XYZ file of N, CA and C in Angstrom:
834
model
N -63.196 -1.518 163.655
C -64.337 -2.743 163.988
C -64.085 -2.985 165.403
N -64.879 -3.262 166.603
C -64.695 -3.804 167.724
C -64.477 -5.429 167.784
N -63.600 -5.987 168.518
C -63.255 -7.208 168.310
C -63.334 -7.934 169.754
N -64.200 -7.096 170.665
C -64.242 -8.099 171.806
C -65.723 -8.007 172.282
N -66.344 -9.329 172.611
C -67.813 -9.181 173.109
C -68.029 -9.939 174.313
N -68.648 -9.146 175.432
C -69.169 -9.551 176.767
C -70.016 -10.417 176.359
N -69.794 -11.644 177.389
C -70.802 -12.743 177.033
C -70.858 -13.584 178.361
N -71.663 -12.987 179.339
C -71.998 -13.382 180.535
C -70.525 -13.728 181.349
N -70.591 -15.050 181.712
C -69.671 -15.469 182.382
C -68.299 -15.458 181.654
N -68.309 -15.431 180.279
C -67.278 -15.570 179.406
C -67.204 -14.152 178.755
N -65.953 -14.223 178.144
C -65.849 -12.869 177.113
C -65.106 -13.385 175.783
N -65.411 -12.811 174.705
C -64.670 -13.343 173.400
C -64.040 -12.309 172.917
N -62.673 -12.524 172.523
C -61.789 -11.702 171.384
C -62.263 -12.401 170.327
N -63.085 -11.665 169.653
C -63.655 -12.434 168.222
C -62.357 -12.561 167.205
N -62.469 -13.785 166.492
C -61.172 -14.204 165.867
C -60.673 -13.418 164.751
N -61.790 -12.808 164.217
C -61.255 -11.488 163.250
C -61.345 -12.241 161.759
N -60.721 -11.532 160.663
C -60.994 -12.265 159.097
C -60.546 -13.534 159.119
N -61.172 -14.326 158.580
C -60.781 -15.650 158.211
C -61.353 -16.867 158.881
N -62.090 -16.327 160.318
C -62.469 -17.358 161.076
C -63.921 -16.607 161.689
N -64.651 -17.485 162.502
C -65.978 -16.942 163.243
C -66.033 -18.176 164.218
N -66.904 -17.703 165.301
C -67.313 -18.573 166.213
C -68.629 -19.446 165.967
N -68.692 -20.564 166.233
C -69.810 -21.474 165.836
C -70.648 -21.609 167.081
N -72.065 -21.166 166.825
C -73.147 -21.409 167.557
C -73.905 -22.640 167.353
N -74.002 -23.293 168.174
C -74.912 -24.709 168.007
C -76.048 -24.384 168.369
N -77.311 -25.189 167.787
C -78.638 -24.863 167.728
C -79.179 -25.941 168.611
N -79.692 -25.903 169.600
C -80.485 -26.821 170.232
C -81.761 -26.432 170.646
N -82.587 -26.854 169.780
C -83.997 -26.708 169.712
C -84.741 -27.791 170.687
N -85.285 -27.089 172.012
C -85.885 -28.341 172.573
C -87.636 -27.978 172.360
N -87.866 -28.350 171.013
C -89.225 -27.771 170.626
C -89.623 -29.166 169.836
N -91.039 -29.346 169.649
C -91.603 -30.263 168.875
C -91.841 -30.080 167.272
N -91.882 -28.486 167.064
C -92.271 -28.201 165.699
C -91.401 -27.253 165.168
N -89.808 -27.172 165.579
C -89.034 -26.454 164.894
C -88.961 -26.851 163.307
N -88.508 -25.975 162.288
C -88.522 -26.262 160.854
C -87.914 -27.632 160.421
N -86.789 -27.621 161.090
C -85.536 -28.664 160.696
C -85.518 -29.827 161.635
N -85.629 -29.661 162.943
C -85.102 -30.878 163.901
C -86.146 -30.732 164.980
N -87.457 -30.551 164.868
C -88.452 -30.385 165.934
C -88.808 -31.752 166.144
N -88.900 -31.756 167.850
C -89.142 -33.046 168.304
C -87.867 -34.094 168.652
N -86.590 -33.916 168.005
C -85.597 -34.538 168.234
C -85.103 -34.414 169.483
N -84.823 -33.280 170.023
C -84.101 -32.893 171.255
C -85.439 -32.535 172.243
N -86.451 -32.554 172.578
C -87.343 -32.143 173.401
C -87.163 -33.002 174.579
N -86.985 -34.274 174.528
C -86.654 -34.817 176.106
C -85.161 -34.366 176.654
N -85.220 -33.976 178.009
C -84.007 -33.717 178.463
C -82.956 -34.611 178.129
N -82.705 -35.941 178.230
C -82.163 -36.819 177.837
C -81.164 -36.565 176.686
N -82.316 -36.280 175.604
C -81.758 -36.371 174.071
C -81.123 -34.956 174.286
N -81.544 -33.923 174.543
C -81.191 -32.561 174.432
C -79.909 -32.534 175.297
N -79.333 -33.199 176.348
C -78.022 -33.081 176.802
C -77.282 -34.027 176.089
N -77.456 -34.854 175.518
C -76.683 -36.082 174.638
C -76.202 -35.142 173.393
N -76.874 -34.199 172.694
C -76.910 -33.450 171.571
C -76.029 -32.203 172.183
N -76.111 -31.757 173.300
C -75.112 -30.737 173.548
C -73.602 -31.242 173.899
N -73.735 -32.530 174.433
C -72.510 -33.247 174.734
C -71.500 -33.357 173.296
N -72.538 -33.603 172.396
C -72.001 -33.962 171.035
C -71.501 -32.678 170.165
N -72.242 -31.525 170.403
C -71.840 -30.356 170.148
C -70.441 -29.707 170.735
N -70.252 -29.988 172.083
C -69.083 -30.045 173.001
C -67.735 -30.614 172.068
N -68.058 -31.886 171.850
C -67.107 -32.739 171.406
C -66.613 -32.331 170.163
N -67.710 -31.568 169.362
C -67.289 -31.397 168.132
C -66.653 -30.087 167.893
N -66.524 -29.295 168.944
C -65.879 -28.025 168.952
C -66.772 -27.057 168.870
N -67.836 -26.901 169.231
C -68.785 -25.688 169.202
C -68.407 -24.481 170.034
N -68.664 -23.284 170.273
C -67.863 -22.195 170.948
C -69.315 -21.902 171.629
N -70.349 -21.782 171.390
C -72.169 -21.390 172.088
C -72.561 -22.401 171.860
N -73.609 -22.615 172.752
C -75.048 -23.348 172.554
C -76.137 -22.551 172.794
N -76.970 -22.411 171.879
C -78.162 -21.676 171.699
C -79.509 -22.273 171.806
N -80.068 -22.292 173.175
C -81.059 -22.970 173.457
C -82.575 -22.343 173.143
N -83.437 -22.813 172.513
C -84.392 -22.460 171.981
C -85.502 -23.194 172.290
N -86.705 -22.845 173.084
C -87.895 -23.406 173.415
C -89.100 -23.068 172.591
N -88.994 -22.218 171.529
C -90.141 -21.859 170.976
C -89.921 -21.663 169.556
N -90.545 -22.669 168.726
C -90.295 -22.514 167.240
C -90.332 -21.032 166.412
N -89.383 -20.581 165.972
C -89.983 -19.383 165.120
C -90.074 -19.333 163.777
N -90.434 -20.765 163.087
C -90.662 -20.705 161.846
C -91.611 -19.977 161.344
N -91.821 -20.047 159.843
C -93.043 -19.144 159.240
C -94.216 -19.833 159.738
N -95.186 -19.106 160.537
C -96.365 -19.687 160.576
C -96.695 -20.322 161.943
N -95.338 -20.414 162.892
C -95.465 -21.173 164.046
C -96.247 -20.374 164.913
N -97.172 -21.123 165.864
C -98.015 -20.181 166.956
C -97.233 -20.056 168.004
N -97.624 -19.038 168.573
C -97.008 -18.540 169.598
C -97.391 -19.578 170.944
N -96.267 -19.677 171.586
C -96.302 -20.334 172.785
C -96.239 -19.742 174.054
N -97.125 -20.349 175.079
C -97.088 -19.709 176.359
C -95.941 -19.827 177.487
N -96.042 -18.356 178.141
C -94.804 -18.391 179.055
C -94.361 -19.747 179.715
N -95.541 -20.439 180.505
C -95.247 -21.508 181.510
C -94.568 -22.624 180.351
N -95.094 -22.976 179.179
C -94.609 -24.130 178.327
C -93.206 -23.839 177.900
N -92.768 -22.362 177.819
C -91.521 -22.201 177.029
C -90.204 -22.379 178.536
N -90.924 -21.759 179.679
C -90.013 -22.114 180.774
C -89.743 -23.627 181.051
N -90.894 -24.389 180.934
C -90.798 -25.867 181.207
C -89.950 -26.346 180.215
N -89.885 -25.985 179.157
C -88.820 -26.628 178.065
C -87.367 -26.253 178.221
N -87.036 -24.744 178.432
C -85.841 -24.299 178.481
C -85.314 -24.320 179.748
N -85.916 -24.199 180.774
C -85.211 -24.025 181.928
C -84.502 -25.228 182.595
N -84.977 -26.457 182.324
C -83.898 -27.627 182.870
C -82.722 -27.994 181.924
N -83.041 -27.612 180.836
C -81.701 -27.714 179.711
C -80.757 -26.771 180.245
N -81.153 -25.688 180.644
C -80.125 -24.330 180.779
C -79.522 -24.801 182.387
N -80.331 -25.335 182.957
C -79.839 -25.767 184.688
C -78.802 -26.841 184.476
N -79.011 -27.689 183.386
C -78.494 -28.890 183.420
C -77.054 -28.648 182.419
N -76.983 -27.637 181.689
C -76.009 -27.513 180.908
C -75.058 -26.146 181.390
N -75.474 -25.442 182.381
C -74.758 -24.207 183.012
C -73.109 -24.672 183.356
N -72.831 -25.679 183.700
C -71.468 -25.969 183.848
C -70.825 -26.978 182.899
N -71.288 -26.541 181.720
C -70.699 -27.544 180.818
C -69.329 -26.934 180.039
N -68.854 -25.797 180.562
C -67.890 -25.090 179.600
C -68.106 -24.570 178.763
N -69.111 -24.268 177.860
C -69.350 -23.347 177.171
C -70.455 -22.503 177.249
N -70.339 -21.006 176.737
C -71.319 -20.196 176.742
C -72.704 -20.660 176.503
N -73.685 -20.036 177.170
C -75.148 -20.652 176.819
C -75.827 -19.607 176.597
N -76.437 -19.709 175.247
C -77.430 -18.399 174.712
C -78.784 -19.048 175.011
N -79.954 -18.218 175.142
C -81.191 -18.670 174.980
C -82.111 -17.519 174.033
N -82.615 -18.303 173.331
C -83.460 -17.899 171.978
C -84.766 -17.595 172.622
N -85.096 -16.392 172.931
C -86.449 -15.973 173.551
C -86.663 -14.442 173.307
N -88.095 -14.220 173.053
C -88.291 -12.819 173.376
C -89.131 -12.179 174.141
N -89.367 -13.274 175.242
C -90.299 -13.054 176.232
C -89.275 -12.508 177.349
N -89.729 -11.197 177.866
C -89.172 -10.698 179.142
C -88.895 -11.537 180.134
N -89.988 -12.249 180.732
C -90.030 -13.060 181.728
C -89.113 -14.232 181.715
N -88.902 -14.959 180.548
C -87.906 -15.868 180.354
C -86.680 -15.225 180.370
N -86.353 -14.117 179.851
C -85.035 -13.490 179.756
C -84.708 -13.356 181.613
N -85.467 -12.907 181.892
C -85.322 -12.789 183.504
C -84.666 -14.040 184.269
N -85.702 -15.253 184.094
C -85.357 -16.442 184.387
C -83.856 -16.864 183.924
N -83.892 -16.899 182.723
C -82.529 -17.479 182.169
C -81.319 -16.751 182.770
N -81.517 -15.624 182.741
C -79.988 -14.817 183.292
C -79.686 -15.048 184.674
N -81.047 -15.327 185.436
C -80.871 -15.831 187.013
C -80.092 -17.338 186.700
N -80.666 -18.295 186.026
C -79.977 -19.536 185.875
C -78.504 -19.279 185.308
N -78.089 -18.256 184.791
C -76.601 -18.424 184.319
C -76.541 -18.433 182.860
N -77.602 -18.059 181.989
C -77.422 -17.722 180.578
C -76.507 -16.528 180.286
N -75.585 -16.740 179.252
C -74.574 -15.731 178.929
C -74.928 -14.834 177.816
N -76.057 -15.351 176.832
C -76.375 -14.283 175.945
C -78.009 -14.842 175.879
N -78.720 -13.436 175.495
C -80.185 -13.497 175.160
C -79.951 -13.289 173.592
N -80.710 -14.023 172.944
C -80.756 -14.254 171.612
C -82.267 -13.740 171.065
N -82.753 -12.673 170.952
C -83.908 -12.185 170.813
C -84.358 -11.793 169.164
N -85.400 -12.625 168.554
C -85.825 -12.385 167.321
C -86.480 -11.304 167.101
N -87.107 -10.642 168.429
C -87.733 -9.563 168.279
C -87.294 -8.066 168.573
N -85.791 -8.324 168.865
C -84.887 -7.081 169.066
C -84.946 -6.320 170.408
N -85.905 -6.864 171.526
C -85.732 -6.139 172.663
C -86.881 -5.354 172.697
N -87.870 -5.459 171.687
C -88.998 -4.385 171.676
C -90.282 -4.693 172.563
N -90.185 -5.991 172.954
C -91.560 -6.436 174.040
C -91.618 -5.678 175.262
N -92.495 -4.919 175.724
C -92.631 -4.381 176.803
C -91.875 -4.931 178.147
N -90.996 -4.225 178.846
C -90.074 -4.826 179.792
C -88.810 -5.885 179.320
N -88.644 -5.893 177.930
C -87.474 -6.835 177.486
C -86.013 -6.140 178.171
N -85.935 -4.679 177.627
C -84.733 -3.955 177.902
C -84.470 -4.100 179.273
N -85.654 -3.762 180.301
C -85.291 -3.848 181.751
C -85.141 -5.114 182.351
N -85.320 -6.089 181.313
C -84.907 -7.448 181.994
C -83.554 -7.630 181.757
N -83.004 -7.312 180.814
C -81.642 -7.475 180.416
C -80.628 -6.430 180.921
N -80.949 -5.361 181.397
C -79.980 -4.062 181.361
C -79.125 -4.289 182.521
N -79.384 -4.827 183.634
C -78.585 -4.968 184.570
C -77.633 -5.971 184.727
N -77.734 -7.107 183.857
C -76.827 -8.145 183.417
C -75.542 -7.948 182.905
N -74.739 -8.988 182.831
C -73.685 -8.742 182.087
C -73.549 -9.881 180.818
N -74.707 -10.342 180.481
C -74.845 -11.187 179.115
C -74.900 -10.504 177.794
N -74.446 -11.146 176.946
C -74.584 -10.607 175.555
C -75.733 -10.601 175.179
N -76.389 -9.821 174.037
C -77.603 -9.553 173.480
C -77.454 -9.341 171.875
N -78.039 -10.443 171.458
C -78.255 -10.301 169.950
C -79.523 -9.750 169.627
N -79.234 -8.693 168.601
C -80.354 -7.955 168.432
C -80.880 -7.975 166.762
N -81.724 -9.008 166.550
C -82.101 -9.420 165.211
C -83.306 -8.413 164.462
N -83.283 -8.402 163.148
C -84.357 -7.793 162.462
C -85.275 -8.806 161.860
N -86.566 -8.419 162.068
C -87.420 -9.083 161.732
C -88.782 -8.231 161.129
N -89.228 -8.379 159.816
C -90.628 -7.644 159.720
C -91.503 -8.706 160.076
N -92.551 -8.371 160.453
C -93.862 -8.920 160.988
C -93.599 -9.599 162.093
N -94.475 -10.900 162.553
C -94.335 -11.950 163.538
C -93.925 -13.067 162.665
N -93.785 -14.220 163.541
C -93.589 -15.524 162.618
C -94.851 -15.930 162.259
N -96.074 -15.697 162.472
C -97.075 -16.180 162.318
C -97.607 -15.620 160.583
N -96.929 -14.536 160.419
C -97.145 -13.855 159.131
C -96.270 -13.441 158.252
N -95.087 -13.531 158.960
C -93.872 -12.619 158.489
C -93.664 -12.982 156.756
N -93.752 -14.350 156.239
C -93.717 -14.877 155.164
C -94.719 -14.247 154.188
N -95.910 -13.768 154.398
C -96.790 -13.219 153.505
C -96.499 -12.089 152.676
N -95.608 -12.125 151.620
C -95.359 -11.164 150.645
C -94.630 -10.163 151.221
N -93.546 -10.487 151.974
C -92.977 -9.195 152.380
C -92.235 -8.247 151.430
N -92.174 -6.796 151.489
C -91.828 -6.054 150.660
C -90.743 -5.161 151.395
N -90.070 -4.723 150.421
C -88.979 -3.621 151.126
C -88.549 -2.574 149.440
N -88.550 -1.357 149.893
C -88.010 -0.610 149.113
C -86.340 -0.684 148.769
N -85.713 -0.919 149.890
C -84.066 -1.112 149.750
C -84.027 -1.926 151.176
N -83.843 -3.244 150.836
C -83.979 -4.267 152.269
C -82.325 -3.958 152.903
N -81.564 -3.750 152.355
C -80.093 -3.577 153.125
C -80.557 -2.142 154.100
N -80.732 -0.923 153.393
C -80.902 0.228 154.212
C -81.971 0.231 155.138
N -82.999 -0.753 154.791
C -84.200 -0.733 156.002
C -83.790 -1.665 157.124
N -82.957 -2.310 156.800
C -82.407 -3.574 157.929
C -81.402 -2.542 158.812
N -80.524 -1.864 158.119
C -79.409 -1.063 158.746
C -80.214 -0.121 159.631
N -81.225 0.606 158.945
C -81.874 1.455 160.107
C -82.697 1.205 161.062
N -83.130 -0.013 160.818
C -84.054 -0.531 162.087
C -82.992 -1.287 163.098
N -82.037 -1.733 162.730
C -80.913 -2.215 163.870
C -80.362 -1.121 164.398
N -80.091 0.026 163.866
C -79.236 1.076 164.498
C -80.347 1.676 165.149
N -81.758 1.779 165.082
C -82.519 2.345 166.228
C -82.757 1.491 167.224
N -82.562 0.209 167.127
C -82.654 -0.578 168.494
C -81.431 -0.650 169.194
N -80.217 -0.543 168.566
C -79.065 -0.592 169.387
C -79.273 0.944 170.079
N -79.584 2.295 169.392
C -79.652 3.237 169.816
C -80.577 3.256 171.234
N -81.433 2.470 171.228
C -82.411 2.364 172.235
C -82.022 1.642 173.704
N -81.179 0.586 172.977
C -80.456 -0.233 174.146
C -79.502 0.663 174.817
N -78.665 1.039 173.952
C -77.483 1.855 174.505
C -77.948 3.483 175.456
N -79.039 3.651 174.899
C -79.608 4.848 175.674
C -80.041 4.746 177.093
N -80.424 3.229 177.149
C -81.051 2.655 178.442
C -79.726 2.196 179.291
N -78.440 2.489 178.636
C -77.261 2.157 179.619
C -76.882 0.831 179.475
N -77.157 0.117 178.546
C -76.438 -0.823 178.271
C -75.227 -0.703 177.268
N -74.032 -1.653 177.696
C -72.669 -1.337 177.015
C -72.705 -1.897 175.601
N -72.267 -0.992 174.688
C -72.189 -1.384 173.105
C -71.115 -2.777 173.241
N -70.413 -3.161 174.265
C -69.553 -4.368 174.481
C -70.427 -5.463 174.493
N -71.552 -5.290 174.807
C -72.523 -6.534 175.085
C -73.475 -7.051 173.942
N -73.285 -6.168 172.730
C -74.240 -6.293 171.741
C -73.658 -6.801 170.458
N -74.568 -7.680 169.821
C -74.160 -8.188 168.287
C -75.480 -8.090 167.431
N -75.364 -7.897 166.173
C -76.466 -7.740 165.526
C -76.807 -8.979 164.526
N -77.837 -9.268 163.956
C -78.352 -10.264 163.191
C -79.188 -9.750 162.400
N -79.116 -9.784 160.703
C -80.112 -9.340 159.766
C -81.440 -9.955 159.595
N -81.168 -11.422 160.308
C -82.592 -11.988 160.368
C -83.066 -12.766 159.105
N -81.964 -13.412 158.752
C -82.064 -14.401 157.182
C -83.747 -15.369 157.445
N -84.466 -14.837 156.399
C -85.891 -15.770 156.432
C -87.098 -15.109 157.479
N -86.741 -14.155 157.994
C -87.366 -13.467 158.993
C -88.242 -12.157 158.490
N -89.329 -12.656 157.538
C -90.058 -11.479 156.902
C -89.225 -11.104 155.495
N -88.645 -12.174 154.624
C -87.844 -11.706 153.582
C -87.945 -12.905 152.550
N -88.091 -12.620 151.513
C -87.829 -13.420 150.235
C -86.362 -14.014 150.107
N -86.408 -15.023 149.195
C -84.265 -15.610 149.245
C -84.050 -14.325 148.419
N -84.575 -13.524 147.571
C -83.823 -12.402 146.957
C -83.394 -11.699 148.237
N -84.409 -11.253 148.953
C -84.040 -10.307 150.292
C -82.867 -10.788 151.109
N -82.785 -12.229 151.163
C -82.057 -12.800 152.068
C -80.294 -12.786 151.639
N -80.530 -12.919 150.169
C -79.337 -13.088 149.411
C -78.623 -11.424 149.571
N -79.330 -10.563 148.972
C -78.894 -9.112 149.210
C -78.239 -8.857 150.425
N -78.820 -9.250 151.432
C -78.185 -9.219 152.707
C -76.999 -9.716 153.310
N -77.205 -10.844 152.551
C -75.952 -11.689 152.861
C -74.683 -10.856 152.059
N -74.936 -10.566 150.742
C -73.739 -9.546 149.920
C -73.473 -8.507 150.651
N -74.519 -8.122 151.392
C -74.187 -6.835 152.022
C -73.522 -6.922 153.753
N -73.295 -7.971 153.791
C -73.047 -7.977 155.469
C -71.701 -6.994 155.772
N -70.842 -7.060 155.275
C -69.875 -6.137 155.294
C -70.483 -4.752 155.813
N -71.239 -4.322 154.838
C -71.733 -2.688 154.789
C -72.718 -2.961 156.136
N -73.617 -3.628 156.323
C -74.156 -3.571 157.694
C -73.672 -3.545 158.885
N -72.314 -4.338 159.195
C -71.541 -4.553 160.247
C -70.714 -3.117 160.459
N -70.287 -2.888 159.257
C -69.379 -1.499 159.585
C -70.449 -0.209 159.838
N -71.753 -0.347 159.248
C -72.480 0.680 159.502
C -72.894 0.702 160.907
N -72.860 -0.187 161.585
C -73.420 -0.386 162.916
C -71.886 -0.475 164.000
N -70.794 -0.945 163.369
C -69.799 -0.954 164.099
C -70.027 -1.928 165.198
N -70.854 -3.194 164.937
C -71.007 -4.183 165.942
C -70.695 -5.869 165.230
N -70.367 -6.422 166.075
C -70.278 -8.056 165.801
C -71.559 -8.457 164.880
N -71.220 -9.243 164.089
C -72.292 -10.097 163.058
C -72.610 -11.332 163.574
N -73.901 -11.931 163.703
C -74.375 -13.195 163.665
C -75.188 -13.446 162.405
N -74.771 -14.566 162.044
C -75.304 -15.050 160.633
C -76.208 -16.487 160.781
N -77.304 -16.605 160.805
C -77.931 -17.746 160.880
C -78.714 -18.391 159.486
N -77.860 -19.026 158.743
C -78.474 -19.325 157.573
C -78.797 -21.186 157.359
N -78.737 -21.624 158.396
C -78.435 -23.233 158.234
C -79.764 -23.670 158.017
N -79.596 -24.430 157.046
C -80.714 -25.364 156.484
C -82.125 -24.423 156.211
N -81.836 -23.253 155.841
C -83.199 -22.410 155.572
C -83.698 -22.382 154.004
N -84.885 -22.005 153.972
C -85.421 -21.882 152.823
C -84.879 -21.229 151.511
N -83.795 -20.056 151.962
C -83.031 -19.442 150.916
C -82.349 -20.428 150.409
N -81.842 -21.636 150.869
C -80.771 -22.678 150.319
C -81.657 -23.030 149.561
N -82.846 -23.886 150.106
C -83.654 -24.246 149.174
C -84.181 -23.786 148.032
N -84.404 -22.592 147.963
C -84.379 -21.637 146.948
C -83.460 -21.858 145.792
N -82.248 -21.702 146.024
C -80.994 -21.816 145.194
C -80.595 -23.646 144.808
N -80.785 -24.133 145.722
C -80.436 -25.949 145.365
C -81.507 -26.788 144.874
N -82.995 -26.433 145.243
C -83.757 -27.170 145.008
C -84.060 -28.303 146.121
N -83.106 -28.432 147.189
C -83.095 -29.552 148.137
C -84.259 -29.143 149.235
N -84.743 -30.170 149.612
C -85.429 -30.296 151.099
C -84.711 -29.902 152.122
N -85.337 -29.549 153.334
C -84.782 -29.306 154.616
C -83.356 -30.064 154.997
N -84.181 -31.281 154.631
C -83.111 -32.597 155.551
C -82.027 -32.902 154.417
N -81.862 -32.067 153.198
C -80.801 -32.384 151.960
C -80.069 -30.968 152.112
N -79.965 -30.175 153.131
C -79.292 -28.655 152.853
C -77.930 -28.771 153.574
N -77.345 -30.079 154.097
C -75.877 -29.795 154.504
C -75.125 -28.877 153.684
N -74.837 -29.274 152.404
C -73.794 -28.692 151.805
C -74.181 -27.274 151.677
N -75.467 -26.934 151.212
C -75.842 -25.478 151.218
C -75.734 -24.886 152.631
N -75.878 -25.257 153.594
C -75.487 -24.779 154.710
C -74.313 -24.328 155.139
N -73.268 -25.161 154.663
C -71.849 -25.264 154.921
C -71.511 -23.855 153.807
N -71.821 -23.906 152.797
C -71.408 -23.115 151.848
C -72.009 -21.636 152.242
N -73.290 -21.669 152.934
C -73.689 -20.290 153.246
C -72.981 -19.868 154.611
N -72.442 -20.741 155.579
C -71.837 -20.276 156.479
C -70.298 -19.528 156.014
N -69.620 -20.436 155.092
C -68.598 -19.735 154.382
C -68.781 -18.605 153.898
N -69.662 -18.347 152.897
C -70.252 -17.265 152.471
C -70.284 -15.899 153.516
N -71.222 -16.158 154.538
C -71.107 -15.204 155.772
C -69.923 -14.979 156.386
N -69.123 -16.022 156.451
C -67.762 -15.717 157.101
C -67.057 -14.709 156.126
N -67.042 -14.870 154.783
C -66.313 -14.452 154.024
C -66.507 -12.850 153.802
N -68.317 -12.511 154.140
C -68.705 -11.274 153.964
C -68.434 -10.632 155.373
N -68.209 -11.451 156.323
C -67.360 -10.313 157.561
C -68.379 -10.945 158.703
N -69.260 -12.192 158.835
C -69.813 -12.591 160.234
C -68.900 -12.935 160.751
N -69.055 -12.561 162.283
C -68.133 -13.179 163.351
C -68.598 -14.410 164.317
N -69.908 -14.768 163.814
C -70.744 -15.734 164.707
C -71.504 -16.430 163.748
N -71.397 -17.693 163.678
C -72.284 -18.486 162.843
C -72.903 -19.360 163.437
N -74.299 -19.248 163.259
C -75.337 -20.176 164.038
C -75.920 -21.378 163.152
N -75.648 -22.730 163.829
C -75.543 -23.966 162.704
C -76.464 -25.164 163.454
N -76.843 -25.845 162.884
C -77.489 -27.071 163.054
C -76.311 -28.085 163.092
N -75.598 -28.206 162.148
C -74.549 -29.154 161.839
C -73.243 -28.598 162.477
N -72.847 -28.841 163.636
C -71.739 -28.326 164.317
C -70.142 -28.863 163.672
N -70.361 -30.147 163.949
C -69.203 -30.814 163.484
C -68.647 -30.463 161.833
N -69.551 -30.503 161.148
C -69.444 -30.624 159.892
C -68.950 -28.912 159.532
N -69.650 -27.888 160.217
C -69.354 -26.486 160.300
C -67.946 -26.207 160.653
N -67.618 -26.950 161.911
C -66.221 -26.558 162.680
C -65.047 -27.186 161.504
N -65.475 -28.348 160.985
C -64.303 -28.551 160.044
C -64.057 -27.607 158.624
N -65.333 -27.424 158.366
C -65.269 -26.448 157.165
C -64.502 -24.951 157.535
N -64.824 -24.563 158.527
C -64.164 -23.370 158.827
C -62.698 -23.641 159.369
N -62.478 -24.859 159.773
C -60.821 -25.275 159.822
C -60.192 -25.441 158.627
N -60.858 -25.816 157.618
C -60.144 -25.739 156.375
C -59.812 -24.507 155.763
N -60.856 -23.700 155.709
C -60.865 -22.204 155.320
C -60.091 -21.362 155.994
N -59.968 -21.534 157.214
C -58.831 -21.053 158.067
C -57.363 -21.249 157.758
N -57.308 -22.441 157.405
C -56.023 -23.084 156.919
C -55.439 -22.221 155.614
N -56.502 -22.028 154.673
C -56.227 -21.674 153.241
C -56.322 -20.128 153.325
N -56.850 -19.749 154.324
C -56.991 -18.143 154.367
C -55.785 -17.223 154.166
């Protein structure tokens, strides 16, 4: 299993069994499912990023468009207006910056501004997406999604969710590498909650090691505050901290190398204890 990930201005020797990198979520949106509107103003976004850095975050993931189930699509102009000021303001913060987008035009602008990763829920399938990222040195996260955010949770069905996710990710990896993109820049995300029931999500979580080993690439896991946790605990989104930490540790135990979370300080503490006891 490869343990190095080229990450734009940075490079990560991934921590290996018993630990993971923590990616902090910075949503500069009015309508994200968990923290919409809290960090939309630039000063609040920067204060949130500073808190993450102090808490020990490894990567900051900036998102300007909500991908919650049923979320409407956002215009290119509005996404750029949300993301770019934050990216410019944070590019010298000392931490790698990821931009969560599926629009090739945003990818291009973000890379020019210093983004170290492009995190694409659409797996670089949009026309022009691969060309937008090909000649950079930023990391690329390839995620599985069935359908689109507007409709993805309308009765998702699979014959074998694990096999189908592996096949999809393998095909996307093959297309990116055929375009000349180095495997050292790639990581994968099974896409918890993106066109999947709670049963599908937990099947994928349990099979994380199988998925990672089948593709030979680092895995990013984003379970934080998601409905799959609510399906188990019965808790509303604002009461899913304990479930989110348990999900992060479960993902780590099953082989994830990057954990994407809202609650950075609490997750960092949990991983420190986990690592000490490993």
